[in-house]
mmCIF file of C-alpha atoms in Angstrom:
data_model
loop_
_atom_site.group_PDB
_atom_site.id
_atom_site.type_symbol
_atom_site.label_atom_id
_atom_site.label_comp_id
_atom_site.label_asym_id
_atom_site.label_seq_id
_atom_site.Cartn_x
_atom_site.Cartn_y
_atom_site.Cartn_z
ATOM 1 C CA MET A 6 -77.605 35.416 16.086
ATOM 2 C CA LYS A 7 -77.749 31.739 16.677
ATOM 3 C CA SER A 8 -75.238 31.179 13.925
ATOM 4 C CA SER A 9 -72.980 33.847 15.313
ATOM 5 C CA ASN A 10 -73.190 32.417 18.804
ATOM 6 C CA HIS A 11 -72.447 28.950 17.478
ATOM 7 C CA ARG A 12 -69.366 30.287 15.655
ATOM 8 C CA GLY A 13 -68.183 31.981 18.841
ATOM 9 C CA GLU A 14 -68.649 28.788 20.825
ATOM 10 C CA ILE A 15 -66.487 26.873 18.357
ATOM 11 C CA LEU A 16 -63.789 29.597 18.338
ATOM 12 C CA ASN A 17 -63.791 30.165 22.066
ATOM 13 C CA GLY A 18 -64.849 26.617 22.866
ATOM 14 C CA ASN A 19 -66.486 25.222 25.901
ATOM 15 C CA LYS A 20 -64.567 22.929 28.239
ATOM 16 C CA PRO A 21 -65.645 19.591 26.722
ATOM 17 C CA GLN A 22 -64.785 20.768 23.236
ATOM 18 C CA ARG A 23 -61.422 22.173 24.348
ATOM 19 C CA ALA A 24 -60.620 18.898 26.107
ATOM 20 C CA LEU A 25 -61.591 16.897 23.033
ATOM 21 C CA LEU A 26 -59.556 19.142 20.735
ATOM 22 C CA GLY A 27 -56.504 18.968 23.052
ATOM 23 C CA ALA A 28 -56.706 15.229 23.303
ATOM 24 C CA THR A 29 -56.972 14.948 19.520
ATOM 25 C CA LEU A 30 -53.923 17.186 18.980
ATOM 26 C CA ALA A 31 -51.918 15.317 21.626
ATOM 27 C CA ALA A 32 -52.746 12.003 19.996
ATOM 28 C CA ALA A 33 -51.766 13.345 16.597
ATOM 29 C CA ILE A 34 -48.447 14.694 17.919
ATOM 30 C CA THR A 35 -47.719 11.406 19.692
ATOM 31 C CA LEU A 36 -48.552 9.466 16.545
ATOM 32 C CA VAL A 37 -46.319 11.636 14.334
ATOM 33 C CA GLY A 38 -43.500 11.666 16.883
ATOM 34 C CA GLY A 39 -43.638 7.907 17.241
ATOM 35 C CA HIS A 40 -43.566 7.532 13.467
ATOM 36 C CA LEU A 41 -40.482 9.776 13.199
ATOM 37 C CA GLN A 42 -38.719 7.860 15.975
ATOM 38 C CA ALA A 43 -39.485 4.606 14.221
ATOM 39 C CA GLN A 44 -38.028 6.026 11.014
ATOM 40 C CA ASP A 45 -34.863 7.118 12.840
ATOM 41 C CA ALA A 46 -34.522 3.707 14.467
ATOM 42 C CA ALA A 47 -34.947 2.048 11.099
ATOM 43 C CA LYS A 48 -32.105 4.084 9.596
ATOM 44 C CA PRO A 49 -28.835 2.086 9.552
ATOM 45 C CA GLU A 50 -26.057 3.459 11.732
ATOM 46 C CA ALA A 51 -23.283 5.185 9.834
ATOM 47 C CA LYS A 52 -20.463 2.721 9.336
ATOM 48 C CA ALA A 53 -17.037 3.706 10.589
ATOM 49 C CA GLU A 54 -14.591 3.918 7.728
ATOM 50 C CA LYS A 55 -11.710 1.475 7.700
ATOM 51 C CA GLY A 56 -8.588 3.061 9.108
ATOM 52 C CA PRO A 57 -5.119 2.816 7.542
ATOM 53 C CA PRO A 58 -3.600 -0.701 7.600
ATOM 54 C CA LEU A 59 -1.354 -0.062 10.600
ATOM 55 C CA PRO A 60 0.513 -1.441 12.455
ATOM 56 C CA LEU A 61 2.615 -3.439 10.036
ATOM 57 C CA HIS A 62 3.412 -7.136 10.342
ATOM 58 C CA GLN A 63 6.537 -7.872 12.346
ATOM 59 C CA ILE A 64 8.616 -10.786 10.969
ATOM 60 C CA GLU A 65 7.415 -13.232 13.650
ATOM 61 C CA GLY A 66 3.726 -12.673 12.898
ATOM 62 C CA ASN A 67 2.689 -9.877 15.269
ATOM 63 C CA GLY A 68 1.481 -6.327 14.857
ATOM 64 C CA GLY A 69 4.577 -4.141 14.877
ATOM 65 C CA ILE A 70 7.259 -2.579 12.700
ATOM 66 C CA PHE A 71 9.993 -4.897 11.394
ATOM 67 C CA SER A 72 11.678 -6.665 14.309
ATOM 68 C CA THR A 73 9.788 -5.029 17.205
ATOM 69 C CA LEU A 74 6.122 -4.958 18.202
ATOM 70 C CA SER A 75 3.421 -2.411 18.897
ATOM 71 C CA ALA A 76 0.678 -2.445 21.536
ATOM 72 C CA TYR A 77 -1.798 -1.736 18.729
ATOM 73 C CA LEU A 78 -3.551 -4.778 17.272
ATOM 74 C CA VAL A 79 -3.851 -5.605 13.582
ATOM 75 C CA ASN A 80 -7.234 -5.162 11.871
ATOM 76 C CA PRO A 81 -9.594 -5.593 14.870
ATOM 77 C CA PRO A 82 -13.383 -5.890 14.395
ATOM 78 C CA ARG A 83 -15.209 -2.772 13.192
ATOM 79 C CA ASN A 84 -18.856 -1.773 12.721
ATOM 80 C CA ASN A 85 -20.030 -4.351 15.281
ATOM 81 C CA GLU A 86 -18.598 -7.234 13.282
ATOM 82 C CA PRO A 87 -18.427 -10.460 15.318
ATOM 83 C CA ILE A 88 -14.719 -10.909 14.500
ATOM 84 C CA GLY A 89 -12.008 -8.952 12.748
ATOM 85 C CA ARG A 90 -10.710 -9.694 9.284
ATOM 86 C CA PRO A 91 -7.451 -11.510 8.520
ATOM 87 C CA SER A 92 -4.221 -9.894 7.384
ATOM 88 C CA VAL A 93 -1.385 -11.559 5.495
ATOM 89 C CA GLY A 94 2.189 -10.487 4.947
ATOM 90 C CA PHE A 95 5.539 -11.392 3.435
ATOM 91 C CA ALA A 96 9.062 -10.232 4.212
ATOM 92 C CA HIS A 97 12.485 -10.791 2.681
ATOM 93 C CA VAL A 98 15.630 -9.861 4.598
ATOM 94 C CA GLN A 99 19.028 -10.037 2.910
ATOM 95 C CA ILE A 100 21.574 -10.524 5.686
ATOM 96 C CA GLY A 101 24.637 -10.983 3.483
ATOM 97 C CA HIS A 102 27.067 -13.721 2.341
ATOM 98 C CA GLY A 103 24.164 -15.706 0.956
ATOM 99 C CA THR A 104 22.270 -15.641 4.261
ATOM 100 C CA ALA A 105 18.638 -14.578 3.878
ATOM 101 C CA LEU A 106 15.474 -14.664 5.952
ATOM 102 C CA GLU A 107 12.003 -14.984 4.481
ATOM 103 C CA ALA A 108 8.856 -14.608 6.565
ATOM 104 C CA PHE A 109 5.227 -15.442 5.842
ATOM 105 C CA THR A 110 2.833 -13.928 8.370
ATOM 106 C CA LEU A 111 -0.864 -14.133 9.192
ATOM 107 C CA THR A 112 -2.919 -12.380 11.871
ATOM 108 C CA GLU A 113 -6.561 -12.505 12.894
ATOM 109 C CA SER A 114 -8.177 -10.413 15.633
ATOM 110 C CA PRO A 115 -11.310 -12.285 16.781
ATOM 111 C CA HIS A 116 -12.034 -9.599 19.384
ATOM 112 C CA GLU A 117 -11.230 -5.912 19.684
ATOM 113 C CA ARG A 118 -8.706 -6.752 22.421
ATOM 114 C CA VAL A 119 -7.272 -10.034 21.069
ATOM 115 C CA GLU A 120 -4.800 -10.666 18.249
ATOM 116 C CA LEU A 121 -3.793 -14.149 17.093
ATOM 117 C CA GLY A 122 -0.805 -14.424 14.810
ATOM 118 C CA PHE A 123 1.296 -16.967 12.956
ATOM 119 C CA GLY A 124 4.704 -16.524 11.407
ATOM 120 C CA TYR A 125 6.816 -18.906 9.346
ATOM 121 C CA ASP A 126 10.462 -17.857 9.146
ATOM 122 C CA TYR A 127 12.883 -19.565 6.770
ATOM 123 C CA LEU A 128 16.588 -18.867 7.262
ATOM 124 C CA GLY A 129 19.076 -19.849 4.574
ATOM 125 C CA LEU A 130 22.462 -20.310 6.252
ATOM 126 C CA GLY A 131 24.485 -18.926 3.355
ATOM 127 C CA ASP A 132 28.109 -19.998 3.335
ATOM 128 C CA LEU A 133 28.070 -21.346 6.930
ATOM 129 C CA PRO A 134 27.703 -25.031 5.854
ATOM 130 C CA GLN A 135 30.757 -24.697 3.610
ATOM 131 C CA ALA A 136 32.725 -22.945 6.364
ATOM 132 C CA VAL A 137 31.817 -25.734 8.812
ATOM 133 C CA GLN A 138 32.892 -28.387 6.337
ATOM 134 C CA ASN A 139 36.176 -26.598 5.657
ATOM 135 C CA ALA A 140 36.910 -26.300 9.388
ATOM 136 C CA THR A 141 35.696 -29.688 10.647
ATOM 137 C CA GLY A 142 34.977 -31.946 7.716
ATOM 138 C CA LEU A 143 31.350 -32.227 8.867
ATOM 139 C CA SER A 144 28.339 -31.517 6.653
ATOM 140 C CA ILE A 145 25.270 -29.657 7.979
ATOM 141 C CA ASP A 146 21.911 -28.684 6.526
ATOM 142 C CA LYS A 147 21.673 -25.414 4.632
ATOM 143 C CA SER A 148 18.606 -23.943 6.316
ATOM 144 C CA VAL A 149 16.352 -23.909 9.377
ATOM 145 C CA SER A 150 12.677 -23.031 9.786
ATOM 146 C CA LEU A 151 11.023 -21.299 12.737
ATOM 147 C CA TYR A 152 7.289 -21.545 13.420
ATOM 148 C CA ASN A 153 5.749 -18.811 15.599
ATOM 149 C CA ALA A 154 2.282 -19.037 17.196
ATOM 150 C CA ASN A 155 1.318 -15.781 18.908
ATOM 151 C CA ALA A 156 -1.540 -14.652 21.158
ATOM 152 C CA ARG A 157 -1.742 -11.044 22.361
ATOM 153 C CA PHE A 158 -4.263 -9.393 24.669
ATOM 154 C CA GLN A 159 -4.706 -5.642 24.931
ATOM 155 C CA LEU A 160 -4.879 -4.909 28.650
ATOM 156 C CA LEU A 161 -5.522 -1.190 28.132
ATOM 157 C CA LYS A 162 -6.753 0.735 25.134
ATOM 158 C CA GLU A 163 -5.143 4.042 24.391
ATOM 159 C CA ASN A 164 -6.820 6.891 26.343
ATOM 160 C CA ASP A 165 -9.001 4.513 28.341
ATOM 161 C CA PHE A 166 -10.993 5.962 31.267
ATOM 162 C CA ASP A 167 -11.485 9.288 29.429
ATOM 163 C CA THR A 168 -7.796 10.188 29.707
ATOM 164 C CA LYS A 169 -5.569 11.781 27.091
ATOM 165 C CA TRP A 170 -2.283 10.372 28.353
ATOM 166 C CA LEU A 171 -2.862 6.645 28.892
ATOM 167 C CA PRO A 172 -0.986 4.405 26.424
ATOM 168 C CA ALA A 173 -2.264 1.198 24.926
ATOM 169 C CA VAL A 174 -0.769 -1.775 26.805
ATOM 170 C CA THR A 175 -0.646 -5.287 25.339
ATOM 171 C CA PHE A 176 0.611 -8.573 26.760
ATOM 172 C CA GLY A 177 1.712 -11.411 24.494
ATOM 173 C CA ALA A 178 2.704 -15.079 24.646
ATOM 174 C CA HIS A 179 4.651 -16.508 21.700
ATOM 175 C CA TYR A 180 5.345 -20.211 21.185
ATOM 176 C CA LYS A 181 8.282 -20.911 18.879
ATOM 177 C CA ASN A 182 9.363 -24.188 17.318
ATOM 178 C CA ASN A 183 12.556 -24.594 15.285
ATOM 179 C CA GLN A 184 12.579 -27.304 12.656
ATOM 180 C CA GLY A 185 16.187 -28.082 11.770
ATOM 181 C CA ILE A 186 18.365 -26.968 14.662
ATOM 182 C CA ASN A 187 18.317 -30.368 16.427
ATOM 183 C CA THR A 188 19.391 -32.038 13.198
ATOM 184 C CA ILE A 189 22.267 -29.575 12.786
ATOM 185 C CA ASN A 190 23.298 -30.140 16.413
ATOM 186 C CA ASN A 191 23.437 -33.892 15.758
ATOM 187 C CA GLN A 192 25.418 -33.302 12.566
ATOM 188 C CA LEU A 193 27.878 -31.240 14.642
ATOM 189 C CA LEU A 194 28.159 -34.073 17.207
ATOM 190 C CA GLY A 195 26.438 -32.063 19.964
ATOM 191 C CA THR A 196 28.513 -28.903 19.555
ATOM 192 C CA LEU A 197 25.519 -26.551 19.795
ATOM 193 C CA LYS A 198 24.411 -28.130 23.062
ATOM 194 C CA GLY A 199 27.895 -27.540 24.399
ATOM 195 C CA LEU A 200 27.524 -23.855 23.520
ATOM 196 C CA GLY A 201 24.306 -23.592 25.548
ATOM 197 C CA ILE A 202 21.648 -24.329 22.908
ATOM 198 C CA ARG A 203 19.469 -26.828 24.787
ATOM 199 C CA GLY A 204 16.562 -27.467 22.396
ATOM 200 C CA ASN A 205 14.319 -26.521 19.525
ATOM 201 C CA ASP A 206 11.342 -24.798 21.158
ATOM 202 C CA GLY A 207 10.434 -22.160 23.723
ATOM 203 C CA VAL A 208 7.908 -19.504 24.715
ATOM 204 C CA ASP A 209 8.529 -15.748 24.719
ATOM 205 C CA PHE A 210 6.479 -13.320 26.796
ATOM 206 C CA THR A 211 6.129 -9.661 25.830
ATOM 207 C CA LEU A 212 4.646 -6.535 27.377
ATOM 208 C CA TYR A 213 4.318 -3.432 25.197
ATOM 209 C CA ALA A 214 3.047 0.104 25.610
ATOM 210 C CA SER A 215 2.239 2.413 22.677
ATOM 211 C CA LYS A 216 1.285 6.095 22.645
ATOM 212 C CA LEU A 217 0.575 8.407 19.732
ATOM 213 C CA ILE A 218 1.784 11.961 20.402
ATOM 214 C CA THR A 219 -0.205 14.531 18.434
ATOM 215 C CA ALA A 220 1.049 17.766 20.027
ATOM 216 C CA LEU A 221 4.057 17.932 17.672
ATOM 217 C CA PRO A 222 3.999 19.297 14.100
ATOM 218 C CA ARG A 223 3.549 15.708 12.872
ATOM 219 C CA PRO A 224 2.227 12.689 14.799
ATOM 220 C CA VAL A 225 4.865 10.566 16.543
ATOM 221 C CA LEU A 226 4.216 7.033 17.774
ATOM 222 C CA LEU A 227 6.265 5.608 20.651
ATOM 223 C CA ASN A 228 6.398 1.832 21.185
ATOM 224 C CA VAL A 229 8.263 0.542 24.251
ATOM 225 C CA GLY A 230 8.403 -3.089 25.308
ATOM 226 C CA GLY A 231 10.087 -5.822 27.295
ATOM 227 C CA ARG A 232 10.572 -9.468 26.423
ATOM 228 C CA ALA A 233 11.341 -12.609 28.411
ATOM 229 C CA THR A 234 12.967 -15.062 26.011
ATOM 230 C CA GLU A 235 14.984 -18.256 25.774
ATOM 231 C CA GLY A 236 15.605 -17.759 22.056
ATOM 232 C CA ALA A 237 18.963 -17.347 20.370
ATOM 233 C CA HIS A 238 18.627 -15.133 17.275
ATOM 234 C CA LEU A 239 14.821 -15.087 17.822
ATOM 235 C CA GLY A 240 14.935 -18.901 18.091
ATOM 236 C CA LEU A 241 16.472 -19.346 14.651
ATOM 237 C CA LEU A 242 19.568 -20.774 16.394
ATOM 238 C CA GLY A 243 17.493 -22.663 18.952
ATOM 239 C CA PHE A 244 16.782 -21.992 22.616
ATOM 240 C CA THR A 245 18.885 -21.692 25.758
ATOM 241 C CA SER A 246 18.181 -23.171 29.174
ATOM 242 C CA GLY A 247 16.877 -20.068 30.973
ATOM 243 C CA TYR A 248 14.954 -16.855 30.452
ATOM 244 C CA ASN A 249 16.625 -13.565 29.723
ATOM 245 C CA PHE A 250 14.869 -10.207 29.976
ATOM 246 C CA VAL A 251 15.541 -7.735 27.183
ATOM 247 C CA ALA A 252 14.210 -4.355 26.091
ATOM 248 C CA GLU A 253 13.027 -3.266 22.658
ATOM 249 C CA GLY A 254 11.052 -0.476 21.065
ATOM 250 C CA SER A 255 10.635 1.980 18.232
ATOM 251 C CA VAL A 256 9.859 5.566 17.287
ATOM 252 C CA VAL A 257 7.637 6.223 14.268
ATOM 253 C CA VAL A 258 7.231 9.653 12.669
ATOM 254 C CA PHE A 259 4.342 10.144 10.229
ATOM 255 C CA ILE A 260 5.808 12.432 7.573
ATOM 256 C CA THR A 261 2.476 12.433 5.744
ATOM 257 C CA ASP A 262 -0.735 10.472 6.236
ATOM 258 C CA SER A 263 0.706 7.825 3.897
ATOM 259 C CA LEU A 264 4.458 7.912 4.625
ATOM 260 C CA ALA A 265 6.175 7.047 7.901
ATOM 261 C CA LEU A 266 9.779 6.740 9.083
ATOM 262 C CA ALA A 267 10.743 4.439 11.948
ATOM 263 C CA ALA A 268 13.790 3.639 14.043
ATOM 264 C CA GLU A 269 13.912 0.373 16.013
ATOM 265 C CA TYR A 270 16.128 -1.032 18.746
ATOM 266 C CA LYS A 271 16.030 -4.693 19.741
ATOM 267 C CA GLN A 272 18.196 -5.914 22.596
ATOM 268 C CA LYS A 273 19.429 -9.496 22.191
ATOM 269 C CA PRO A 274 20.136 -11.840 25.124
ATOM 270 C CA ASN A 275 23.488 -13.271 23.888
ATOM 271 C CA ALA A 276 23.048 -16.218 26.259
ATOM 272 C CA TYR A 277 25.178 -18.817 24.448
ATOM 273 C CA LYS A 278 28.922 -19.266 24.026
ATOM 274 C CA SER A 279 30.479 -18.203 20.743
ATOM 275 C CA LEU A 280 32.567 -20.536 18.594
ATOM 276 C CA SER A 281 34.664 -18.197 16.505
ATOM 277 C CA PRO A 282 34.855 -17.963 13.570
ATOM 278 C CA LEU A 283 31.825 -20.199 12.877
ATOM 279 C CA ILE A 284 29.263 -18.923 15.394
ATOM 280 C CA GLY A 285 29.694 -15.402 16.706
ATOM 281 C CA LYS A 286 28.090 -13.755 19.713
ATOM 282 C CA GLU A 287 24.573 -12.403 19.493
ATOM 283 C CA SER A 288 24.361 -8.622 18.974
ATOM 284 C CA ASP A 289 21.618 -6.045 19.447
ATOM 285 C CA TRP A 290 19.683 -5.009 16.341
ATOM 286 C CA ILE A 291 19.169 -1.467 15.101
ATOM 287 C CA THR A 292 16.983 -0.821 12.057
ATOM 288 C CA LEU A 293 15.744 2.194 10.110
ATOM 289 C CA ASP A 294 12.525 1.719 8.166
ATOM 290 C CA VAL A 295 10.291 3.602 5.782
ATOM 291 C CA ALA A 296 6.668 2.526 5.309
ATOM 292 C CA TYR A 297 4.180 3.617 2.658
ATOM 293 C CA VAL A 298 0.422 3.141 2.938
ATOM 294 C CA VAL A 299 -0.643 2.332 -0.619
ATOM 295 C CA ASN A 300 -4.353 2.230 0.245
ATOM 296 C CA LYS A 301 -6.631 1.214 3.118
ATOM 297 C CA HIS A 302 -5.673 -2.433 2.655
ATOM 298 C CA PHE A 303 -2.041 -2.577 1.549
ATOM 299 C CA THR A 304 1.258 -1.371 2.993
ATOM 300 C CA ILE A 305 4.845 -1.813 1.880
ATOM 301 C CA ALA A 306 7.969 -1.063 3.887
ATOM 302 C CA ALA A 307 11.730 -1.199 3.398
ATOM 303 C CA GLY A 308 14.412 -1.258 6.057
ATOM 304 C CA TYR A 309 18.160 -1.111 6.663
ATOM 305 C CA GLY A 310 19.740 -2.692 9.709
ATOM 306 C CA ARG A 311 22.883 -3.244 11.743
ATOM 307 C CA PHE A 312 22.737 -6.733 13.280
ATOM 308 C CA GLY A 313 26.337 -7.195 14.415
ATOM 309 C CA ASP A 314 27.464 -10.828 14.471
ATOM 310 C CA VAL A 315 25.100 -13.256 12.739
ATOM 311 C CA LEU A 316 26.543 -16.782 12.695
ATOM 312 C CA ASN A 317 29.916 -16.601 10.895
ATOM 313 C CA HIS A 318 29.808 -12.991 9.626
ATOM 314 C CA GLN A 319 29.262 -9.395 10.637
ATOM 315 C CA ALA A 320 25.859 -8.267 9.341
ATOM 316 C CA ASN A 321 25.901 -4.488 9.400
ATOM 317 C CA GLY A 322 24.470 -3.881 5.969
ATOM 318 C CA VAL A 323 21.195 -5.767 6.285
ATOM 319 C CA TRP A 324 18.327 -4.670 4.071
ATOM 320 C CA GLY A 325 14.809 -5.972 3.773
ATOM 321 C CA ILE A 326 11.333 -5.400 2.439
ATOM 322 C CA THR A 327 7.965 -6.248 4.015
ATOM 323 C CA THR A 328 4.414 -6.151 2.744
ATOM 324 C CA LYS A 329 1.028 -6.586 4.392
ATOM 325 C CA PHE A 330 -2.514 -6.860 3.065
ATOM 326 C CA GLU A 331 -5.610 -6.419 5.257
ATOM 327 C CA PHE A 332 -8.954 -7.825 4.130
#
């Protein structure tokens, strides 16, 4: 009977025993729960996969298409990295009549909202030096170089503030320095200055908005921007004495996840006097481009353009190729 009563007391429990048992269970649960939470905290966060290497490198060393920009930044930091990783690119543009443009580009995004870029553009003048010599007897250099230093800040990220309609908006400042145009102006006895080309450097300012539309059968990216510039032919022909405000933009259709088609329009200021037949007026640019994403680091693109008058020729059969590699 005593044994039976003792067994019943343990099963039914008196208050001190129940309190002790409850406290023991609570402590055990707390201990196990804390251990599981510690294990979860110790687990590394899943790393976000690197996205496709878009946008491309624009020929002046910015994120964009070919001649126009995008509000998206190139290769920003990911997975809580302190800074983004660099991207490098190369472009060759065959303008015609021996005139060609080559561009070497580099970007680095030290912050998720900041893109720094550099572009070196080399323009071979083709048969212009010979045409100048035939017309005037004067000899000029056969090329010019344009250095571009760019800084862009993303004012708004796409779909900020929990919206589905807000575009990305990016402001940029672009310092340009032309090595060669002052020498050519001196060789031409000041002729370029008389046409309105006042110097060899200037600063462009850009404001771009970009929005990816996903409601269509295939994604479509719209890039729309404005530019304040003193540059003639991007600055390759030097810089005028005042700012002109021009519009530019592009439409990109993603045919597949790896293949995209783009159409670009770039308004040109045409703020200098022409000297026919040696230096024609400045014309707007229209280009059609196709880009292929080879892998998560490398892209290649080809384009065809109508540039109108470029120096001493019509350039309506321009073709080019660009590449970009993201680390």
